[in-house]
Amino acid sequence: MPSASFLMMASPLLVGPAPVNVALEVSAAAPVEAVTARVEQLPWETQASDILQLDWSLTPAQENEGPPGEGDTQPDGSEIVVEGDMGPVERDPMAAVNETSFRITQEVDQLLVEPLADGYRDGLPGPLRDGLGNVVRNLREPANFLNFLLQGKIGKAAETLVRFTINSTFGLGGLIDLAEKPGIGLPYRRNGFGNTLGFYGVGGGPYLYVPIAGATNVRDLIGNTLDQALLPVVVGSPFDTPEYGIPLFVVTNLDSRVALDEEIERLNDTVDPYGARRDIYLYRRARDIALLKGEEPPEPPAILREIEMGLDAIEAEADAEIDGQSEPSVQPSDAPPIAGESDDEQAPPPVAVLITQPRTR
């Protein structure tokens, strides 16, 4: 029989009001069978069922928590494994230095080169600006001619020599590109010692981003230096004087900056402008060397299509493809069977997604 003190300590909400003294006296005189109080939990006091805790993490899931190599299991086909390399790209071992140089060049471009290029483009009449660009190209023709000879491309070397002769005489020193006009039809083909070195199997070497000069590699840096030194060394005056070199340098860079203005804007809009510039440069140089050798050029990087076309053009192209589809690309007969439709075929196992999160309790 429960004692009175136990009943007095029980909560009224659980077993009702406490008995009065008369009831205690009666129970002492005539004992009665006491029924043990049944304590029922209220809804808010009910113990919640076990809740499955989900842990999440972006790190690869592992069966064991031990050191790497212990308890490794073979993938069963239901896990997604992402692999990649860390560190600098193989062709860009000086990535840290190159990225610093890239940022400095970008700042100089925004503060100085771009405003000058805009003034060069907008301030000069179009025919005069084109004429200055033609003069710069014409002064490169001797290097183009020599390198076509060194590569054994006699036909292109002869065309380059004819171009240089026509434009230097009848074209007023190259101010007018008469050789490119209909009737003559000799296009400008740029060549250089960097191409010749690559043609004979010299590798590009490490990728470099040189301030002001921009993207290059060791082979092309040497080749461009030889290209620019050809006239001053071989011909001499006036091509070896500052009066020639400084204006040529300024016009060459401003003309190139105007021509690449749209591409530079698209590069700056990418997630990784430095990486995009590097990959596109290395691809274009590898393509140029392959075409010189008559080989199949490499596959272009995915970023190149975005840079050459622009995101707006790519989105418009995708919208046009969607609008032009009159039928769904997947026909009902080609659709995979619904799970449970056939007993002979089993649905593929679900992909395991392991989500881990440090426990807080």
CSV table of C-alpha atoms in Angstrom, one decimal:
chain,number,residue,atom,x,y,z
A,1,MET,CA,0.0,0.0,0.0
A,2,PRO,CA,1.5,3.4,-0.9
A,3,SER,CA,2.3,5.6,2.0
A,4,ALA,CA,0.5,8.9,2.6
A,5,SER,CA,3.7,10.8,2.2
A,6,PHE,CA,4.1,9.3,-1.3
A,7,LEU,CA,0.6,10.4,-2.2
A,8,MET,CA,1.2,13.9,-0.9
A,9,MET,CA,4.3,14.3,-3.0
A,10,ALA,CA,2.6,13.3,-6.2
A,11,SER,CA,1.5,16.0,-8.5
A,12,PRO,CA,-2.2,16.9,-8.6
A,13,LEU,CA,-2.1,17.0,-12.3
A,14,LEU,CA,-1.1,13.4,-12.4
A,15,VAL,CA,-3.1,11.7,-9.6
A,16,GLY,CA,-5.8,14.2,-8.6
A,17,PRO,CA,-6.2,16.3,-5.4
A,18,ALA,CA,-4.5,15.1,-2.2
A,19,PRO,CA,-6.8,13.1,0.3
A,20,VAL,CA,-8.2,14.9,3.4
A,21,ASN,CA,-7.3,13.8,6.9
A,22,VAL,CA,-10.7,12.0,7.3
A,23,ALA,CA,-9.9,9.8,4.4
A,24,LEU,CA,-6.6,9.0,6.0
A,25,GLU,CA,-8.2,8.0,9.3
A,26,VAL,CA,-10.8,5.8,7.5
A,27,SER,CA,-8.1,4.1,5.6
A,28,ALA,CA,-6.2,3.4,8.8
A,29,ALA,CA,-9.3,1.9,10.5
A,30,ALA,CA,-10.5,-0.1,7.5
A,31,PRO,CA,-7.8,-0.9,5.1
A,32,VAL,CA,-8.9,-1.1,1.6
A,33,GLU,CA,-7.1,-2.4,-1.4
A,34,ALA,CA,-5.2,0.5,-2.9
A,35,VAL,CA,-4.9,0.7,-6.6
A,36,THR,CA,-1.6,1.9,-7.8
A,37,ALA,CA,-1.9,5.3,-9.6
A,38,ARG,CA,-1.3,5.0,-13.3
A,39,VAL,CA,0.7,8.0,-14.5
A,40,GLU,CA,0.1,8.8,-18.1
A,41,GLN,CA,2.3,11.2,-20.0
A,42,LEU,CA,0.7,14.1,-21.6
A,43,PRO,CA,1.3,14.7,-25.3
A,44,TRP,CA,3.9,17.4,-24.8
A,45,GLU,CA,5.7,15.1,-22.3
A,46,THR,CA,5.7,12.1,-24.6
A,47,GLN,CA,9.2,11.0,-25.6
A,48,ALA,CA,9.7,11.7,-29.3
A,49,SER,CA,10.6,8.8,-31.5
A,50,ASP,CA,14.1,8.5,-32.6
A,51,ILE,CA,14.8,11.2,-35.2
A,52,LEU,CA,17.2,10.3,-38.0
A,53,GLN,CA,20.0,12.8,-38.0
A,54,LEU,CA,21.5,13.7,-41.3
A,55,ASP,CA,25.1,14.8,-41.5
A,56,TRP,CA,26.2,16.7,-44.5
A,57,SER,CA,29.6,17.5,-45.9
A,58,LEU,CA,31.2,18.4,-49.2
A,59,THR,CA,34.1,16.0,-48.5
A,60,PRO,CA,34.1,12.6,-50.2
A,61,ALA,CA,32.1,10.0,-48.2
A,62,GLN,CA,34.2,7.3,-46.6
A,63,GLU,CA,33.1,4.1,-44.9
A,64,ASN,CA,35.7,4.4,-42.1
A,65,GLU,CA,37.0,7.2,-40.1
A,66,GLY,CA,40.5,5.8,-40.0
A,67,PRO,CA,43.6,7.0,-41.8
A,68,PRO,CA,43.5,7.1,-45.6
A,69,GLY,CA,44.1,3.7,-47.1
A,70,GLU,CA,42.5,1.7,-44.3
A,71,GLY,CA,39.1,0.1,-45.2
A,72,ASP,CA,39.0,1.5,-48.7
A,73,THR,CA,36.1,0.0,-50.6
A,74,GLN,CA,35.6,-0.3,-54.4
A,75,PRO,CA,32.9,1.9,-55.8
A,76,ASP,CA,29.7,0.1,-56.5
A,77,GLY,CA,28.5,2.3,-59.4
A,78,SER,CA,26.1,4.2,-57.2
A,79,GLU,CA,28.5,6.9,-55.9
A,80,ILE,CA,29.6,10.0,-57.7
A,81,VAL,CA,33.3,10.5,-57.5
A,82,VAL,CA,34.9,13.8,-58.5
A,83,GLU,CA,38.6,13.9,-59.2
A,84,GLY,CA,40.9,16.7,-60.0
A,85,ASP,CA,44.4,18.0,-59.7
A,86,MET,CA,45.5,20.7,-57.3
A,87,GLY,CA,48.3,23.2,-57.9
A,88,PRO,CA,49.4,25.2,-61.0
A,89,VAL,CA,48.7,24.0,-64.5
A,90,GLU,CA,51.5,22.0,-66.0
A,91,ARG,CA,52.1,24.6,-68.7
A,92,ASP,CA,51.9,27.4,-66.2
A,93,PRO,CA,54.4,26.7,-63.5
A,94,MET,CA,54.8,30.4,-62.7
A,95,ALA,CA,51.1,30.9,-62.1
A,96,ALA,CA,51.5,33.1,-59.0
A,97,VAL,CA,53.9,35.5,-60.7
A,98,ASN,CA,51.9,35.5,-63.9
A,99,GLU,CA,48.6,36.3,-62.1
A,100,THR,CA,50.3,39.2,-60.3
A,101,SER,CA,51.6,40.5,-63.6
A,102,PHE,CA,48.1,40.0,-65.1
A,103,ARG,CA,46.5,42.1,-62.4
A,104,ILE,CA,49.0,44.9,-62.8
A,105,THR,CA,48.5,44.9,-66.5
A,106,GLN,CA,44.8,45.0,-66.1
A,107,GLU,CA,45.1,48.0,-63.7
A,108,VAL,CA,47.4,49.8,-66.2
A,109,ASP,CA,45.0,49.0,-69.0
A,110,GLN,CA,42.0,50.5,-67.2
A,111,LEU,CA,43.9,53.6,-66.0
A,112,LEU,CA,45.9,54.4,-69.1
A,113,VAL,CA,45.8,52.1,-72.2
A,114,GLU,CA,42.0,51.8,-72.5
A,115,PRO,CA,41.4,55.6,-72.4
A,116,LEU,CA,44.1,56.2,-74.9
A,117,ALA,CA,42.8,53.4,-77.1
A,118,ASP,CA,39.3,54.9,-76.9
A,119,GLY,CA,40.7,58.3,-77.9
A,120,TYR,CA,42.7,56.8,-80.7
A,121,ARG,CA,39.5,55.0,-82.0
A,122,ASP,CA,37.1,57.9,-81.5
A,123,GLY,CA,39.4,60.9,-82.1
A,124,LEU,CA,41.0,59.8,-85.4
A,125,PRO,CA,39.0,59.5,-88.6
A,126,GLY,CA,38.5,55.8,-89.6
A,127,PRO,CA,40.5,56.0,-92.9
A,128,LEU,CA,43.5,57.6,-91.0
A,129,ARG,CA,43.3,55.0,-88.3
A,130,ASP,CA,43.1,52.2,-90.8
A,131,GLY,CA,46.0,53.7,-92.7
A,132,LEU,CA,48.3,53.7,-89.6
A,133,GLY,CA,47.4,50.1,-89.0
A,134,ASN,CA,48.3,49.3,-92.6
A,135,VAL,CA,51.7,50.9,-92.1
A,136,VAL,CA,52.4,48.8,-89.1
A,137,ARG,CA,51.4,45.6,-90.9
A,138,ASN,CA,53.5,46.5,-93.9
A,139,LEU,CA,56.6,47.0,-91.7
A,140,ARG,CA,56.1,43.4,-90.5
A,141,GLU,CA,56.2,42.0,-94.0
A,142,PRO,CA,60.0,41.5,-94.2
A,143,ALA,CA,59.8,39.2,-91.1
A,144,ASN,CA,56.8,37.4,-92.6
A,145,PHE,CA,58.7,36.9,-95.8
A,146,LEU,CA,61.9,35.6,-94.2
A,147,ASN,CA,60.0,33.1,-91.9
A,148,PHE,CA,58.0,31.7,-94.8
A,149,LEU,CA,61.3,31.1,-96.6
A,150,LEU,CA,62.8,29.4,-93.5
A,151,GLN,CA,59.7,27.1,-93.3
A,152,GLY,CA,60.1,26.1,-96.9
A,153,LYS,CA,56.8,27.7,-98.0
A,154,ILE,CA,58.1,29.3,-101.2
A,155,GLY,CA,54.7,30.2,-102.6
A,156,LYS,CA,53.6,32.2,-99.5
A,157,ALA,CA,57.0,33.8,-99.3
A,158,ALA,CA,56.6,35.0,-102.9
A,159,GLU,CA,53.1,36.4,-102.2
A,160,THR,CA,54.3,38.2,-99.1
A,161,LEU,CA,57.2,39.8,-101.1
A,162,VAL,CA,54.7,41.0,-103.8
A,163,ARG,CA,52.4,42.4,-101.2
A,164,PHE,CA,55.3,44.3,-99.6
A,165,THR,CA,56.4,45.7,-102.9
A,166,ILE,CA,53.0,46.9,-104.1
A,167,ASN,CA,52.0,48.4,-100.8
A,168,SER,CA,55.4,50.1,-100.2
A,169,THR,CA,55.3,51.8,-103.6
A,170,PHE,CA,51.8,52.3,-105.0
A,171,GLY,CA,50.3,52.1,-101.5
A,172,LEU,CA,52.3,55.1,-100.2
A,173,GLY,CA,54.5,53.2,-97.8
A,174,GLY,CA,51.8,50.8,-96.8
A,175,LEU,CA,49.3,53.5,-95.9
A,176,ILE,CA,46.8,51.9,-98.4
A,177,ASP,CA,46.6,48.1,-98.6
A,178,LEU,CA,46.2,47.8,-102.4
A,179,ALA,CA,47.4,44.2,-102.5
A,180,GLU,CA,44.4,43.1,-100.5
A,181,LYS,CA,41.9,44.8,-102.9
A,182,PRO,CA,39.8,42.8,-105.4
A,183,GLY,CA,41.8,42.2,-108.5
A,184,ILE,CA,45.0,41.4,-106.7
A,185,GLY,CA,43.6,39.6,-103.7
A,186,LEU,CA,46.8,38.9,-101.7
A,187,PRO,CA,45.7,38.7,-98.0
A,188,TYR,CA,47.9,39.6,-95.2
A,189,ARG,CA,49.5,36.5,-93.5
A,190,ARG,CA,51.4,37.1,-90.3
A,191,ASN,CA,54.4,34.9,-89.6
A,192,GLY,CA,57.3,35.1,-87.2
A,193,PHE,CA,60.3,33.4,-85.7
A,194,GLY,CA,58.1,31.9,-83.0
A,195,ASN,CA,56.2,30.1,-85.7
A,196,THR,CA,59.5,28.9,-87.3
A,197,LEU,CA,60.8,27.6,-84.0
A,198,GLY,CA,57.5,25.7,-83.4
A,199,PHE,CA,57.5,24.4,-87.0
A,200,TYR,CA,60.8,22.7,-86.4
A,201,GLY,CA,59.7,21.1,-83.1
A,202,VAL,CA,60.7,23.7,-80.5
A,203,GLY,CA,58.2,23.6,-77.6
A,204,GLY,CA,56.6,26.6,-76.3
A,205,GLY,CA,58.0,26.3,-72.8
A,206,PRO,CA,56.4,27.7,-69.7
A,207,TYR,CA,53.5,30.1,-70.1
A,208,LEU,CA,54.3,33.8,-69.3
A,209,TYR,CA,52.3,36.9,-68.8
A,210,VAL,CA,54.6,39.8,-69.4
A,211,PRO,CA,53.5,43.3,-68.3
A,212,ILE,CA,52.3,45.4,-71.2
A,213,ALA,CA,53.2,42.7,-73.8
A,214,GLY,CA,50.6,40.3,-72.4
A,215,ALA,CA,50.2,36.5,-72.9
A,216,THR,CA,53.2,34.7,-74.3
A,217,ASN,CA,55.6,31.8,-73.7
A,218,VAL,CA,59.3,31.4,-73.7
A,219,ARG,CA,59.5,30.4,-77.4
A,220,ASP,CA,57.3,33.2,-78.6
A,221,LEU,CA,59.0,35.8,-76.4
A,222,ILE,CA,62.3,35.0,-78.1
A,223,GLY,CA,60.6,34.9,-81.5
A,224,ASN,CA,58.9,38.3,-81.1
A,225,THR,CA,62.1,39.9,-80.0
A,226,LEU,CA,63.8,38.7,-83.2
A,227,ASP,CA,60.9,39.9,-85.3
A,228,GLN,CA,61.1,43.4,-83.8
A,229,ALA,CA,64.9,43.5,-84.1
A,230,LEU,CA,65.0,42.5,-87.8
A,231,LEU,CA,64.6,45.9,-89.4
A,232,PRO,CA,66.7,47.9,-86.9
A,233,VAL,CA,69.6,45.3,-87.1
A,234,VAL,CA,69.4,44.4,-90.8
A,235,VAL,CA,68.4,47.7,-92.4
A,236,GLY,CA,69.6,50.1,-89.7
A,237,SER,CA,68.6,53.8,-90.0
A,238,PRO,CA,66.0,55.1,-89.6
A,239,PHE,CA,64.5,51.9,-88.1
A,240,ASP,CA,67.1,51.9,-85.2
A,241,THR,CA,66.2,55.4,-83.9
A,242,PRO,CA,63.8,56.3,-81.1
A,243,GLU,CA,61.9,58.5,-83.6
A,244,TYR,CA,60.9,55.3,-85.4
A,245,GLY,CA,60.7,52.9,-82.5
A,246,ILE,CA,58.5,54.9,-80.1
A,247,PRO,CA,55.7,55.9,-82.6
A,248,LEU,CA,55.7,52.3,-83.9
A,249,PHE,CA,55.4,50.9,-80.4
A,250,VAL,CA,52.5,53.3,-79.5
A,251,VAL,CA,50.5,52.8,-82.7
A,252,THR,CA,51.0,49.0,-82.7
A,253,ASN,CA,49.7,48.7,-79.1
A,254,LEU,CA,46.8,51.1,-79.6
A,255,ASP,CA,45.8,49.4,-82.8
A,256,SER,CA,45.9,46.0,-81.2
A,257,ARG,CA,44.0,47.2,-78.1
A,258,VAL,CA,41.2,48.6,-80.3
A,259,ALA,CA,41.0,45.4,-82.3
A,260,LEU,CA,40.8,43.3,-79.1
A,261,ASP,CA,38.4,45.6,-77.2
A,262,GLU,CA,35.4,43.4,-77.4
A,263,GLU,CA,37.3,40.2,-76.7
A,264,ILE,CA,38.9,41.8,-73.6
A,265,GLU,CA,35.5,42.8,-72.3
A,266,ARG,CA,34.2,39.3,-72.7
A,267,LEU,CA,37.3,37.9,-71.0
A,268,ASN,CA,36.8,40.2,-68.0
A,269,ASP,CA,33.2,39.0,-67.7
A,270,THR,CA,34.3,35.3,-67.2
A,271,VAL,CA,34.7,33.7,-63.8
A,272,ASP,CA,38.5,33.4,-64.3
A,273,PRO,CA,39.8,36.0,-66.7
A,274,TYR,CA,43.4,35.0,-66.2
A,275,GLY,CA,42.8,31.3,-66.8
A,276,ALA,CA,40.6,32.1,-69.8
A,277,ARG,CA,43.3,34.3,-71.4
A,278,ARG,CA,45.9,31.7,-70.8
A,279,ASP,CA,43.9,28.8,-72.2
A,280,ILE,CA,42.8,30.7,-75.3
A,281,TYR,CA,46.4,31.9,-76.0
A,282,LEU,CA,47.9,28.4,-75.6
A,283,TYR,CA,45.2,26.9,-77.9
A,284,ARG,CA,45.6,29.5,-80.6
A,285,ARG,CA,49.4,29.1,-80.7
A,286,ALA,CA,49.1,25.3,-80.8
A,287,ARG,CA,46.6,25.6,-83.6
A,288,ASP,CA,48.9,28.0,-85.6
A,289,ILE,CA,51.8,25.6,-85.3
A,290,ALA,CA,49.7,22.6,-86.2
A,291,LEU,CA,48.3,24.3,-89.3
A,292,LEU,CA,51.8,25.3,-90.4
A,293,LYS,CA,52.9,21.6,-90.2
A,294,GLY,CA,49.7,20.5,-91.9
A,295,GLU,CA,48.5,18.6,-88.8
A,296,GLU,CA,45.1,18.4,-87.2
A,297,PRO,CA,44.7,21.3,-84.8
A,298,PRO,CA,43.8,20.5,-81.2
A,299,GLU,CA,40.3,20.7,-79.8
A,300,PRO,CA,39.4,24.3,-78.7
A,301,PRO,CA,38.7,25.0,-75.1
A,302,ALA,CA,35.1,25.4,-74.1
A,303,ILE,CA,35.7,29.0,-73.0
A,304,LEU,CA,36.7,30.0,-76.6
A,305,ARG,CA,33.1,29.7,-77.9
A,306,GLU,CA,31.9,32.0,-75.2
A,307,ILE,CA,34.6,34.6,-76.0
A,308,GLU,CA,34.2,34.5,-79.7
A,309,MET,CA,30.4,34.5,-79.8
A,310,GLY,CA,29.5,36.2,-76.5
A,311,LEU,CA,26.9,34.9,-74.0
A,312,ASP,CA,24.1,36.8,-75.7
A,313,ALA,CA,24.7,35.1,-79.0
A,314,ILE,CA,25.0,31.7,-77.3
A,315,GLU,CA,21.7,32.2,-75.5
A,316,ALA,CA,19.9,33.4,-78.6
A,317,GLU,CA,21.2,30.3,-80.5
A,318,ALA,CA,20.0,28.0,-77.7
A,319,ASP,CA,16.5,29.7,-77.7
A,320,ALA,CA,16.3,29.3,-81.5
A,321,GLU,CA,17.1,25.6,-81.2
A,322,ILE,CA,14.4,25.2,-78.5
A,323,ASP,CA,11.8,27.1,-80.6
A,324,GLY,CA,12.6,25.1,-83.7
A,325,GLN,CA,12.0,21.8,-82.1
A,326,SER,CA,8.5,20.6,-83.2
A,327,GLU,CA,8.7,17.2,-81.5
A,328,PRO,CA,10.2,16.2,-78.1
A,329,SER,CA,13.8,14.9,-78.4
A,330,VAL,CA,12.8,11.8,-76.4
A,331,GLN,CA,9.9,9.8,-77.9
A,332,PRO,CA,7.6,7.7,-75.6
A,333,SER,CA,9.0,4.5,-77.1
A,334,ASP,CA,12.5,5.6,-76.2
A,335,ALA,CA,11.6,6.6,-72.6
A,336,PRO,CA,13.0,4.3,-69.8
A,337,PRO,CA,10.4,2.0,-68.2
A,338,ILE,CA,8.7,3.2,-65.1
A,339,ALA,CA,9.8,1.4,-62.0
A,340,GLY,CA,7.4,-1.5,-61.2
A,341,GLU,CA,6.1,-1.7,-64.8
A,342,SER,CA,8.0,-4.9,-65.5
A,343,ASP,CA,9.1,-7.7,-63.2
A,344,ASP,CA,11.9,-8.7,-65.6
A,345,GLU,CA,13.8,-5.4,-65.4
A,346,GLN,CA,15.0,-3.9,-62.2
A,347,ALA,CA,15.3,-0.2,-61.7
A,348,PRO,CA,18.9,1.0,-61.3
A,349,PRO,CA,20.1,1.4,-57.7
A,350,PRO,CA,19.6,4.9,-56.4
A,351,VAL,CA,22.6,7.1,-56.2
A,352,ALA,CA,23.9,7.3,-52.7
A,353,VAL,CA,24.1,10.9,-51.4
A,354,LEU,CA,25.9,11.0,-48.1
A,355,ILE,CA,25.2,14.1,-46.1
A,356,THR,CA,27.2,14.6,-43.0
A,357,GLN,CA,27.1,17.4,-40.4
A,358,PRO,CA,29.0,17.7,-37.2
A,359,ARG,CA,26.7,16.8,-34.3
A,360,THR,CA,25.9,19.5,-31.9
A,361,ARG,CA,24.7,17.3,-29.1
